[in-house]
Amino acid sequence: MEIKVLKNIMHANQQIAQDNRKAFDEKGITVINIMASPGAGKTSTILKVIDALKGKVGMGVIEGDIASSIDAEKVDALGIPVIQINTGGGCHLDANMIKTVMPDLNIEDNSIVFIENVGNLVCPSTFDLGESIKMVIASVPEGHDKPFKYTSMFEAADIIVLNKTDLMPYIDFHKEMFYKGVQALSQKAVVIEVSCRTGEGIDSLVKCLMKKHNKVR
Ligand SMILES: Nc1nc2c(ncn2[C@@H]2O[C@H](COP(=O)(O)OP(=O)(O)OP(=O)(O)O)[C@@H](O)[C@H]2O)c(=O)[nH]1
Ligand SMILES: [Mg+2]
C-alpha cells in the first residue's frame, strides 16, 4: 500500500516535469537545476554567473528554501527577475512548484532560468523539475569523499562544480580521490573548478553553460 502511494507521487511528478520541459523547449528556455548541500555556494555561483552574463542573455531565478527570502533578495539586487519558493519544511522542489511559479517569473523566450534547489545532497536528485541541465555544486570544505557517499546526486549531474578552491591550501582535500569518485559514477558529467570568492574558473563555467544553452535552443 505504502509503496503504491510513493509510486503514484513519483509518476505524477514525472508527468508534470515532462510538460514543463516541453513548454521550456518551445520557448528556447534553458533551465538549470542547481543542487548542493547547504552552504556549498549555490547562490554565490548564480550571482557570479549572472554578473558575467548580464546584458548578453535574458535570465531569471527561482529560489527554493525551507524558509526566508534571503537568497532571492540578493538576486533581486542585481535586477534579475526572481521568485522565492518556501517549502515550509520540504527538503526539495518538485515539478508542480516550478509549473506554478513559472508564469509569474515573466521572462523572455530564449532565456536561462536558474533554479536554486533546497540545500540537500540527497532528496532533490530524485525529483525531475523539467530542467535541461542538472548542476551539482560540491565544495572543498565538504571533503573529497562526497561522490562516494551521495551517489545519486553525482550520478544525476550533467555539470559538477567544485567550488571554494581558494580554500584548498587549508583543507585536506584530495582532488584525485574526488575525481575518482565522480568518474566511477558518471562518464557524462563535466567537472569545473571554481572559486566564487576569487572568481577563478567562473569564465569556464559560463562558457560551458552558454554552449549548452545554444545547443538547447
Ligand atoms: N572561501 C569561499 N567562500 C565561499 C565561496 N563561495 C561561497 N562562499 C561562502 O560560503 C557561504 C555559503 O555560500 P552560499 O552561496 O550562500 O551557499 P548556498 O549553497 O547558496 O547556501 P544555502 O542557500 O543556505 O543552501 C557564504 O558565506 C559564501 O560567502 C568560495 O568560493 N570561497
Ligand atoms: Mg543559497
PDB file of C-alpha atoms and ligand atoms in Angstrom:
ATOM      1  CA  MET A   1       0.000   0.000   0.000  1.00  0.00           C
ATOM      2  CA  GLU A   2       2.728   2.449   1.083  1.00  0.00           C
ATOM      3  CA  ILE A   3       4.839   1.621  -1.973  1.00  0.00           C
ATOM      4  CA  LYS A   4       1.904   2.181  -4.321  1.00  0.00           C
ATOM      5  CA  VAL A   5       1.335   5.700  -2.961  1.00  0.00           C
ATOM      6  CA  LEU A   6       5.013   6.603  -3.371  1.00  0.00           C
ATOM      7  CA  LYS A   7       4.990   5.316  -6.956  1.00  0.00           C
ATOM      8  CA  ASN A   8       1.948   7.450  -7.744  1.00  0.00           C
ATOM      9  CA  ILE A   9       3.636  10.565  -6.412  1.00  0.00           C
ATOM     10  CA  MET A  10       6.758   9.943  -8.475  1.00  0.00           C
ATOM     11  CA  HIS A  11       4.680   9.237 -11.588  1.00  0.00           C
ATOM     12  CA  ALA A  12       2.664  12.451 -11.158  1.00  0.00           C
ATOM     13  CA  ASN A  13       5.868  14.459 -10.716  1.00  0.00           C
ATOM     14  CA  GLN A  14       7.386  12.916 -13.837  1.00  0.00           C
ATOM     15  CA  GLN A  15       4.319  13.774 -15.918  1.00  0.00           C
ATOM     16  CA  ILE A  16       4.411  17.434 -14.848  1.00  0.00           C
ATOM     17  CA  ALA A  17       8.179  17.563 -15.358  1.00  0.00           C
ATOM     18  CA  GLN A  18       7.715  16.359 -18.939  1.00  0.00           C
ATOM     19  CA  ASP A  19       5.089  19.056 -19.544  1.00  0.00           C
ATOM     20  CA  ASN A  20       7.431  21.674 -18.073  1.00  0.00           C
ATOM     21  CA  ARG A  21      10.287  20.502 -20.308  1.00  0.00           C
ATOM     22  CA  LYS A  22       8.109  20.682 -23.407  1.00  0.00           C
ATOM     23  CA  ALA A  23       6.974  24.217 -22.516  1.00  0.00           C
ATOM     24  CA  PHE A  24      10.568  25.355 -21.872  1.00  0.00           C
ATOM     25  CA  ASP A  25      11.825  23.791 -25.115  1.00  0.00           C
ATOM     26  CA  GLU A  26       9.109  25.521 -27.141  1.00  0.00           C
ATOM     27  CA  LYS A  27      10.301  28.865 -25.802  1.00  0.00           C
ATOM     28  CA  GLY A  28      14.021  28.134 -26.116  1.00  0.00           C
ATOM     29  CA  ILE A  29      14.424  28.425 -22.347  1.00  0.00           C
ATOM     30  CA  THR A  30      17.336  26.607 -20.719  1.00  0.00           C
ATOM     31  CA  VAL A  31      16.533  25.619 -17.151  1.00  0.00           C
ATOM     32  CA  ILE A  32      19.370  24.754 -14.789  1.00  0.00           C
ATOM     33  CA  ASN A  33      18.501  22.822 -11.638  1.00  0.00           C
ATOM     34  CA  ILE A  34      21.233  23.666  -9.121  1.00  0.00           C
ATOM     35  CA  MET A  35      21.627  21.188  -6.294  1.00  0.00           C
ATOM     36  CA  ALA A  36      24.076  21.044  -3.401  1.00  0.00           C
ATOM     37  CA  SER A  37      24.469  20.812   0.361  1.00  0.00           C
ATOM     38  CA  PRO A  38      23.513  23.859   2.419  1.00  0.00           C
ATOM     39  CA  GLY A  39      26.256  26.462   2.082  1.00  0.00           C
ATOM     40  CA  ALA A  40      28.169  24.836  -0.793  1.00  0.00           C
ATOM     41  CA  GLY A  41      27.793  28.027  -2.830  1.00  0.00           C
ATOM     42  CA  LYS A  42      24.621  27.736  -4.919  1.00  0.00           C
ATOM     43  CA  THR A  43      23.611  31.376  -4.527  1.00  0.00           C
ATOM     44  CA  SER A  44      27.208  32.616  -4.839  1.00  0.00           C
ATOM     45  CA  THR A  45      27.609  30.716  -8.113  1.00  0.00           C
ATOM     46  CA  ILE A  46      24.297  32.008  -9.506  1.00  0.00           C
ATOM     47  CA  LEU A  47      25.267  35.593  -8.639  1.00  0.00           C
ATOM     48  CA  LYS A  48      28.682  35.247 -10.305  1.00  0.00           C
ATOM     49  CA  VAL A  49      27.198  33.755 -13.476  1.00  0.00           C
ATOM     50  CA  ILE A  50      24.505  36.458 -13.615  1.00  0.00           C
ATOM     51  CA  ASP A  51      27.212  39.078 -13.271  1.00  0.00           C
ATOM     52  CA  ALA A  52      29.110  37.581 -16.210  1.00  0.00           C
ATOM     53  CA  LEU A  53      26.047  37.202 -18.466  1.00  0.00           C
ATOM     54  CA  LYS A  54      24.063  40.341 -17.661  1.00  0.00           C
ATOM     55  CA  GLY A  55      23.076  42.154 -20.851  1.00  0.00           C
ATOM     56  CA  LYS A  56      24.090  39.156 -23.025  1.00  0.00           C
ATOM     57  CA  VAL A  57      21.153  36.812 -22.373  1.00  0.00           C
ATOM     58  CA  GLY A  58      17.782  37.019 -20.609  1.00  0.00           C
ATOM     59  CA  MET A  59      17.821  35.414 -17.171  1.00  0.00           C
ATOM     60  CA  GLY A  60      15.504  34.547 -14.303  1.00  0.00           C
ATOM     61  CA  VAL A  61      15.919  32.776 -10.970  1.00  0.00           C
ATOM     62  CA  ILE A  62      13.688  30.545  -8.854  1.00  0.00           C
ATOM     63  CA  GLU A  63      14.936  30.284  -5.286  1.00  0.00           C
ATOM     64  CA  GLY A  64      13.983  27.238  -3.214  1.00  0.00           C
ATOM     65  CA  ASP A  65      14.414  27.367   0.539  1.00  0.00           C
ATOM     66  CA  ILE A  66      12.632  25.909   3.526  1.00  0.00           C
ATOM     67  CA  ALA A  67      12.177  29.467   4.815  1.00  0.00           C
ATOM     68  CA  SER A  68      13.248  33.088   4.197  1.00  0.00           C
ATOM     69  CA  SER A  69      13.813  35.194   1.101  1.00  0.00           C
ATOM     70  CA  ILE A  70      17.473  35.994   1.846  1.00  0.00           C
ATOM     71  CA  ASP A  71      18.821  34.500  -1.401  1.00  0.00           C
ATOM     72  CA  ALA A  72      16.028  35.986  -3.555  1.00  0.00           C
ATOM     73  CA  GLU A  73      16.853  39.449  -2.222  1.00  0.00           C
ATOM     74  CA  LYS A  74      20.473  39.051  -3.409  1.00  0.00           C
ATOM     75  CA  VAL A  75      19.274  38.188  -6.920  1.00  0.00           C
ATOM     76  CA  ASP A  76      16.722  40.999  -6.908  1.00  0.00           C
ATOM     77  CA  ALA A  77      19.500  43.460  -6.075  1.00  0.00           C
ATOM     78  CA  LEU A  78      21.076  42.584  -9.445  1.00  0.00           C
ATOM     79  CA  GLY A  79      17.848  43.499 -11.269  1.00  0.00           C
ATOM     80  CA  ILE A  80      17.074  39.942 -12.385  1.00  0.00           C
ATOM     81  CA  PRO A  81      13.500  38.529 -12.169  1.00  0.00           C
ATOM     82  CA  VAL A  82      13.307  36.207  -9.180  1.00  0.00           C
ATOM     83  CA  ILE A  83      10.688  34.175  -7.330  1.00  0.00           C
ATOM     84  CA  GLN A  84      11.159  32.622  -3.915  1.00  0.00           C
ATOM     85  CA  ILE A  85       9.527  29.296  -3.087  1.00  0.00           C
ATOM     86  CA  ASN A  86       9.375  28.421   0.608  1.00  0.00           C
ATOM     87  CA  THR A  87       8.770  24.710   1.034  1.00  0.00           C
ATOM     88  CA  GLY A  88       7.902  25.104   4.730  1.00  0.00           C
ATOM     89  CA  GLY A  89       9.975  22.080   5.685  1.00  0.00           C
ATOM     90  CA  GLY A  90      10.107  20.137   2.404  1.00  0.00           C
ATOM     91  CA  CYS A  91      13.656  19.103   1.535  1.00  0.00           C
ATOM     92  CA  HIS A  92      13.368  19.560  -2.252  1.00  0.00           C
ATOM     93  CA  LEU A  93      11.477  21.349  -5.014  1.00  0.00           C
ATOM     94  CA  ASP A  94       9.117  19.441  -7.291  1.00  0.00           C
ATOM     95  CA  ALA A  95       7.838  19.870 -10.841  1.00  0.00           C
ATOM     96  CA  ASN A  96       4.448  21.233  -9.805  1.00  0.00           C
ATOM     97  CA  MET A  97       6.072  24.046  -7.793  1.00  0.00           C
ATOM     98  CA  ILE A  98       8.024  25.082 -10.893  1.00  0.00           C
ATOM     99  CA  LYS A  99       4.920  24.860 -13.102  1.00  0.00           C
ATOM    100  CA  THR A 100       3.019  27.054 -10.635  1.00  0.00           C
ATOM    101  CA  VAL A 101       5.575  29.869 -10.380  1.00  0.00           C
ATOM    102  CA  MET A 102       6.893  29.981 -13.958  1.00  0.00           C
ATOM    103  CA  PRO A 103       4.158  32.280 -15.357  1.00  0.00           C
ATOM    104  CA  ASP A 104       4.914  34.838 -12.631  1.00  0.00           C
ATOM    105  CA  LEU A 105       8.620  34.869 -13.432  1.00  0.00           C
ATOM    106  CA  ASN A 106       7.735  36.671 -16.632  1.00  0.00           C
ATOM    107  CA  ILE A 107      10.900  36.014 -18.603  1.00  0.00           C
ATOM    108  CA  GLU A 108      11.570  36.408 -22.316  1.00  0.00           C
ATOM    109  CA  ASP A 109      11.871  33.473 -24.703  1.00  0.00           C
ATOM    110  CA  ASN A 110      15.437  32.128 -25.127  1.00  0.00           C
ATOM    111  CA  SER A 111      16.334  32.986 -21.530  1.00  0.00           C
ATOM    112  CA  ILE A 112      18.253  30.980 -18.955  1.00  0.00           C
ATOM    113  CA  VAL A 113      16.450  30.116 -15.716  1.00  0.00           C
ATOM    114  CA  PHE A 114      18.484  29.150 -12.665  1.00  0.00           C
ATOM    115  CA  ILE A 115      16.617  27.084 -10.087  1.00  0.00           C
ATOM    116  CA  GLU A 116      18.343  27.007  -6.715  1.00  0.00           C
ATOM    117  CA  ASN A 117      17.028  23.850  -5.109  1.00  0.00           C
ATOM    118  CA  VAL A 118      16.758  23.415  -1.330  1.00  0.00           C
ATOM    119  CA  GLY A 119      20.166  22.777   0.252  1.00  0.00           C
ATOM    120  CA  ASN A 120      20.313  18.997   0.453  1.00  0.00           C
ATOM    121  CA  LEU A 121      22.620  16.452  -1.168  1.00  0.00           C
ATOM    122  CA  VAL A 122      20.050  13.642  -1.309  1.00  0.00           C
ATOM    123  CA  CYS A 123      16.354  14.409  -1.954  1.00  0.00           C
ATOM    124  CA  PRO A 124      16.486  16.919  -4.865  1.00  0.00           C
ATOM    125  CA  SER A 125      18.237  14.390  -7.133  1.00  0.00           C
ATOM    126  CA  THR A 126      15.113  12.192  -7.253  1.00  0.00           C
ATOM    127  CA  PHE A 127      12.691  14.890  -8.441  1.00  0.00           C
ATOM    128  CA  ASP A 128      12.774  15.889 -12.097  1.00  0.00           C
ATOM    129  CA  LEU A 129      11.693  19.517 -12.466  1.00  0.00           C
ATOM    130  CA  GLY A 130      11.730  19.516 -16.277  1.00  0.00           C
ATOM    131  CA  GLU A 131      15.167  21.116 -16.329  1.00  0.00           C
ATOM    132  CA  SER A 132      17.595  20.972 -19.248  1.00  0.00           C
ATOM    133  CA  ILE A 133      20.713  20.755 -17.072  1.00  0.00           C
ATOM    134  CA  LYS A 134      21.330  19.288 -13.638  1.00  0.00           C
ATOM    135  CA  MET A 135      24.206  21.136 -11.989  1.00  0.00           C
ATOM    136  CA  VAL A 136      25.624  19.831  -8.731  1.00  0.00           C
ATOM    137  CA  ILE A 137      27.915  22.002  -6.641  1.00  0.00           C
ATOM    138  CA  ALA A 138      30.412  20.362  -4.322  1.00  0.00           C
ATOM    139  CA  SER A 139      32.727  22.495  -2.239  1.00  0.00           C
ATOM    140  CA  VAL A 140      36.219  21.895  -0.898  1.00  0.00           C
ATOM    141  CA  PRO A 141      35.347  22.158   2.849  1.00  0.00           C
ATOM    142  CA  GLU A 142      32.764  19.377   2.463  1.00  0.00           C
ATOM    143  CA  GLY A 143      35.568  16.923   1.676  1.00  0.00           C
ATOM    144  CA  HIS A 144      36.654  14.827  -1.290  1.00  0.00           C
ATOM    145  CA  ASP A 145      34.582  11.792  -0.323  1.00  0.00           C
ATOM    146  CA  LYS A 146      31.136  13.196  -1.136  1.00  0.00           C
ATOM    147  CA  PRO A 147      30.741  11.462  -4.552  1.00  0.00           C
ATOM    148  CA  PHE A 148      31.343   8.127  -2.815  1.00  0.00           C
ATOM    149  CA  LYS A 149      28.637   8.791  -0.218  1.00  0.00           C
ATOM    150  CA  TYR A 150      25.946  10.779  -2.044  1.00  0.00           C
ATOM    151  CA  THR A 151      25.976   8.725  -5.210  1.00  0.00           C
ATOM    152  CA  SER A 152      22.539   9.561  -6.649  1.00  0.00           C
ATOM    153  CA  MET A 153      23.306  13.265  -6.710  1.00  0.00           C
ATOM    154  CA  PHE A 154      26.616  12.921  -8.551  1.00  0.00           C
ATOM    155  CA  GLU A 155      25.209  10.240 -10.848  1.00  0.00           C
ATOM    156  CA  ALA A 156      22.429  12.612 -11.958  1.00  0.00           C
ATOM    157  CA  ALA A 157      24.697  15.581 -12.694  1.00  0.00           C
ATOM    158  CA  ASP A 158      25.413  16.992 -16.150  1.00  0.00           C
ATOM    159  CA  ILE A 159      27.780  19.580 -14.678  1.00  0.00           C
ATOM    160  CA  ILE A 160      29.657  19.272 -11.394  1.00  0.00           C
ATOM    161  CA  VAL A 161      31.082  22.493  -9.999  1.00  0.00           C
ATOM    162  CA  LEU A 162      33.843  22.132  -7.420  1.00  0.00           C
ATOM    163  CA  ASN A 163      33.595  25.424  -5.535  1.00  0.00           C
ATOM    164  CA  LYS A 164      35.753  27.137  -2.890  1.00  0.00           C
ATOM    165  CA  THR A 165      39.036  26.094  -4.500  1.00  0.00           C
ATOM    166  CA  ASP A 166      40.615  29.098  -2.740  1.00  0.00           C
ATOM    167  CA  LEU A 167      40.328  27.030   0.467  1.00  0.00           C
ATOM    168  CA  MET A 168      42.354  24.130  -0.959  1.00  0.00           C
ATOM    169  CA  PRO A 169      45.567  25.102   0.940  1.00  0.00           C
ATOM    170  CA  TYR A 170      43.750  24.908   4.266  1.00  0.00           C
ATOM    171  CA  ILE A 171      41.773  21.664   3.855  1.00  0.00           C
ATOM    172  CA  ASP A 172      42.880  18.059   3.414  1.00  0.00           C
ATOM    173  CA  PHE A 173      41.033  17.741   0.134  1.00  0.00           C
ATOM    174  CA  HIS A 174      42.420  15.024  -2.140  1.00  0.00           C
ATOM    175  CA  LYS A 175      41.412  16.142  -5.594  1.00  0.00           C
ATOM    176  CA  GLU A 176      42.378  12.828  -7.245  1.00  0.00           C
ATOM    177  CA  MET A 177      40.028  10.976  -4.879  1.00  0.00           C
ATOM    178  CA  PHE A 178      37.203  13.385  -5.694  1.00  0.00           C
ATOM    179  CA  TYR A 179      37.675  12.880  -9.444  1.00  0.00           C
ATOM    180  CA  LYS A 180      37.946   9.116  -8.951  1.00  0.00           C
ATOM    181  CA  GLY A 181      34.596   9.126  -7.139  1.00  0.00           C
ATOM    182  CA  VAL A 182      32.955  11.196  -9.867  1.00  0.00           C
ATOM    183  CA  GLN A 183      34.341   9.065 -12.684  1.00  0.00           C
ATOM    184  CA  ALA A 184      33.131   5.856 -11.027  1.00  0.00           C
ATOM    185  CA  LEU A 185      29.573   7.221 -11.186  1.00  0.00           C
ATOM    186  CA  SER A 186      29.382   9.234 -14.350  1.00  0.00           C
ATOM    187  CA  GLN A 187      31.105   9.493 -17.695  1.00  0.00           C
ATOM    188  CA  LYS A 188      28.895  12.338 -18.897  1.00  0.00           C
ATOM    189  CA  ALA A 189      29.459  14.948 -16.182  1.00  0.00           C
ATOM    190  CA  VAL A 190      31.804  17.860 -16.841  1.00  0.00           C
ATOM    191  CA  VAL A 191      33.710  18.962 -13.727  1.00  0.00           C
ATOM    192  CA  ILE A 192      34.535  22.649 -13.431  1.00  0.00           C
ATOM    193  CA  GLU A 193      36.650  24.014 -10.579  1.00  0.00           C
ATOM    194  CA  VAL A 194      35.726  27.491  -9.399  1.00  0.00           C
ATOM    195  CA  SER A 195      36.153  29.917  -6.573  1.00  0.00           C
ATOM    196  CA  CYS A 196      33.239  32.299  -6.150  1.00  0.00           C
ATOM    197  CA  ARG A 197      35.487  34.243  -3.806  1.00  0.00           C
ATOM    198  CA  THR A 198      38.290  34.966  -6.286  1.00  0.00           C
ATOM    199  CA  GLY A 199      36.242  34.494  -9.474  1.00  0.00           C
ATOM    200  CA  GLU A 200      38.662  31.842 -10.740  1.00  0.00           C
ATOM    201  CA  GLY A 201      37.011  29.329 -13.082  1.00  0.00           C
ATOM    202  CA  ILE A 202      33.767  31.299 -13.459  1.00  0.00           C
ATOM    203  CA  ASP A 203      34.576  32.082 -17.109  1.00  0.00           C
ATOM    204  CA  SER A 204      34.899  28.331 -17.852  1.00  0.00           C
ATOM    205  CA  LEU A 205      31.566  27.672 -16.173  1.00  0.00           C
ATOM    206  CA  VAL A 206      29.882  30.476 -18.112  1.00  0.00           C
ATOM    207  CA  LYS A 207      31.322  29.166 -21.409  1.00  0.00           C
ATOM    208  CA  CYS A 208      30.067  25.661 -20.624  1.00  0.00           C
ATOM    209  CA  LEU A 209      26.568  26.922 -19.745  1.00  0.00           C
ATOM    210  CA  MET A 210      26.336  29.107 -22.862  1.00  0.00           C
ATOM    211  CA  LYS A 211      27.466  26.211 -25.049  1.00  0.00           C
ATOM    212  CA  LYS A 212      24.680  24.066 -23.627  1.00  0.00           C
ATOM    213  CA  HIS A 213      22.170  26.942 -23.870  1.00  0.00           C
ATOM    214  CA  ASN A 214      22.972  27.468 -27.551  1.00  0.00           C
ATOM    215  CA  LYS A 215      22.599  23.737 -28.178  1.00  0.00           C
ATOM    216  CA  VAL A 216      19.217  23.595 -26.401  1.00  0.00           C
ATOM    217  CA  ARG A 217      17.822  26.487 -28.459  1.00  0.00           C
TER     218      ARG A 217
HETATM  219  N1  LIG B   1      36.060  30.958   0.712  1.00  0.00           N
HETATM  220  C1  LIG B   1      34.983  30.850  -0.076  1.00  0.00           C
HETATM  221  N2  LIG B   1      33.763  31.045   0.423  1.00  0.00           N
HETATM  222  C2  LIG B   1      32.707  30.922  -0.414  1.00  0.00           C
HETATM  223  C3  LIG B   1      32.856  30.602  -1.784  1.00  0.00           C
HETATM  224  N3  LIG B   1      31.623  30.516  -2.345  1.00  0.00           N
HETATM  225  C4  LIG B   1      30.753  30.796  -1.384  1.00  0.00           C
HETATM  226  N4  LIG B   1      31.383  31.044  -0.208  1.00  0.00           N
HETATM  227  C5  LIG B   1      30.787  31.382   1.088  1.00  0.00           C
HETATM  228  O1  LIG B   1      30.060  30.245   1.559  1.00  0.00           O
HETATM  229  C6  LIG B   1      28.891  30.654   2.265  1.00  0.00           C
HETATM  230  C7  LIG B   1      27.648  29.984   1.675  1.00  0.00           C
HETATM  231  O2  LIG B   1      27.502  30.428   0.316  1.00  0.00           O
HETATM  232  P1  LIG B   1      26.082  30.456  -0.408  1.00  0.00           P
HETATM  233  O3  LIG B   1      26.323  30.851  -1.808  1.00  0.00           O
HETATM  234  O4  LIG B   1      25.118  31.250   0.398  1.00  0.00           O
HETATM  235  O5  LIG B   1      25.701  28.919  -0.323  1.00  0.00           O
HETATM  236  P2  LIG B   1      24.319  28.217  -0.688  1.00  0.00           P
HETATM  237  O6  LIG B   1      24.666  26.882  -1.222  1.00  0.00           O
HETATM  238  O7  LIG B   1      23.517  29.110  -1.544  1.00  0.00           O
HETATM  239  O8  LIG B   1      23.646  28.072   0.756  1.00  0.00           O
HETATM  240  P3  LIG B   1      22.103  27.744   1.116  1.00  0.00           P
HETATM  241  O9  LIG B   1      21.235  28.538   0.190  1.00  0.00           O
HETATM  242  O10 LIG B   1      21.977  28.173   2.543  1.00  0.00           O
HETATM  243  O11 LIG B   1      21.944  26.262   0.959  1.00  0.00           O
HETATM  244  C8  LIG B   1      28.868  32.180   2.190  1.00  0.00           C
HETATM  245  O12 LIG B   1      29.435  32.710   3.365  1.00  0.00           O
HETATM  246  C9  LIG B   1      29.745  32.487   0.976  1.00  0.00           C
HETATM  247  O13 LIG B   1      30.360  33.750   1.048  1.00  0.00           O
HETATM  248  C10 LIG B   1      34.176  30.406  -2.289  1.00  0.00           C
HETATM  249  O14 LIG B   1      34.432  30.115  -3.467  1.00  0.00           O
HETATM  250  N5  LIG B   1      35.204  30.535  -1.387  1.00  0.00           N
HETATM  251 MG    MG B   2      21.569  29.849  -1.280  1.00  0.00          MG
END
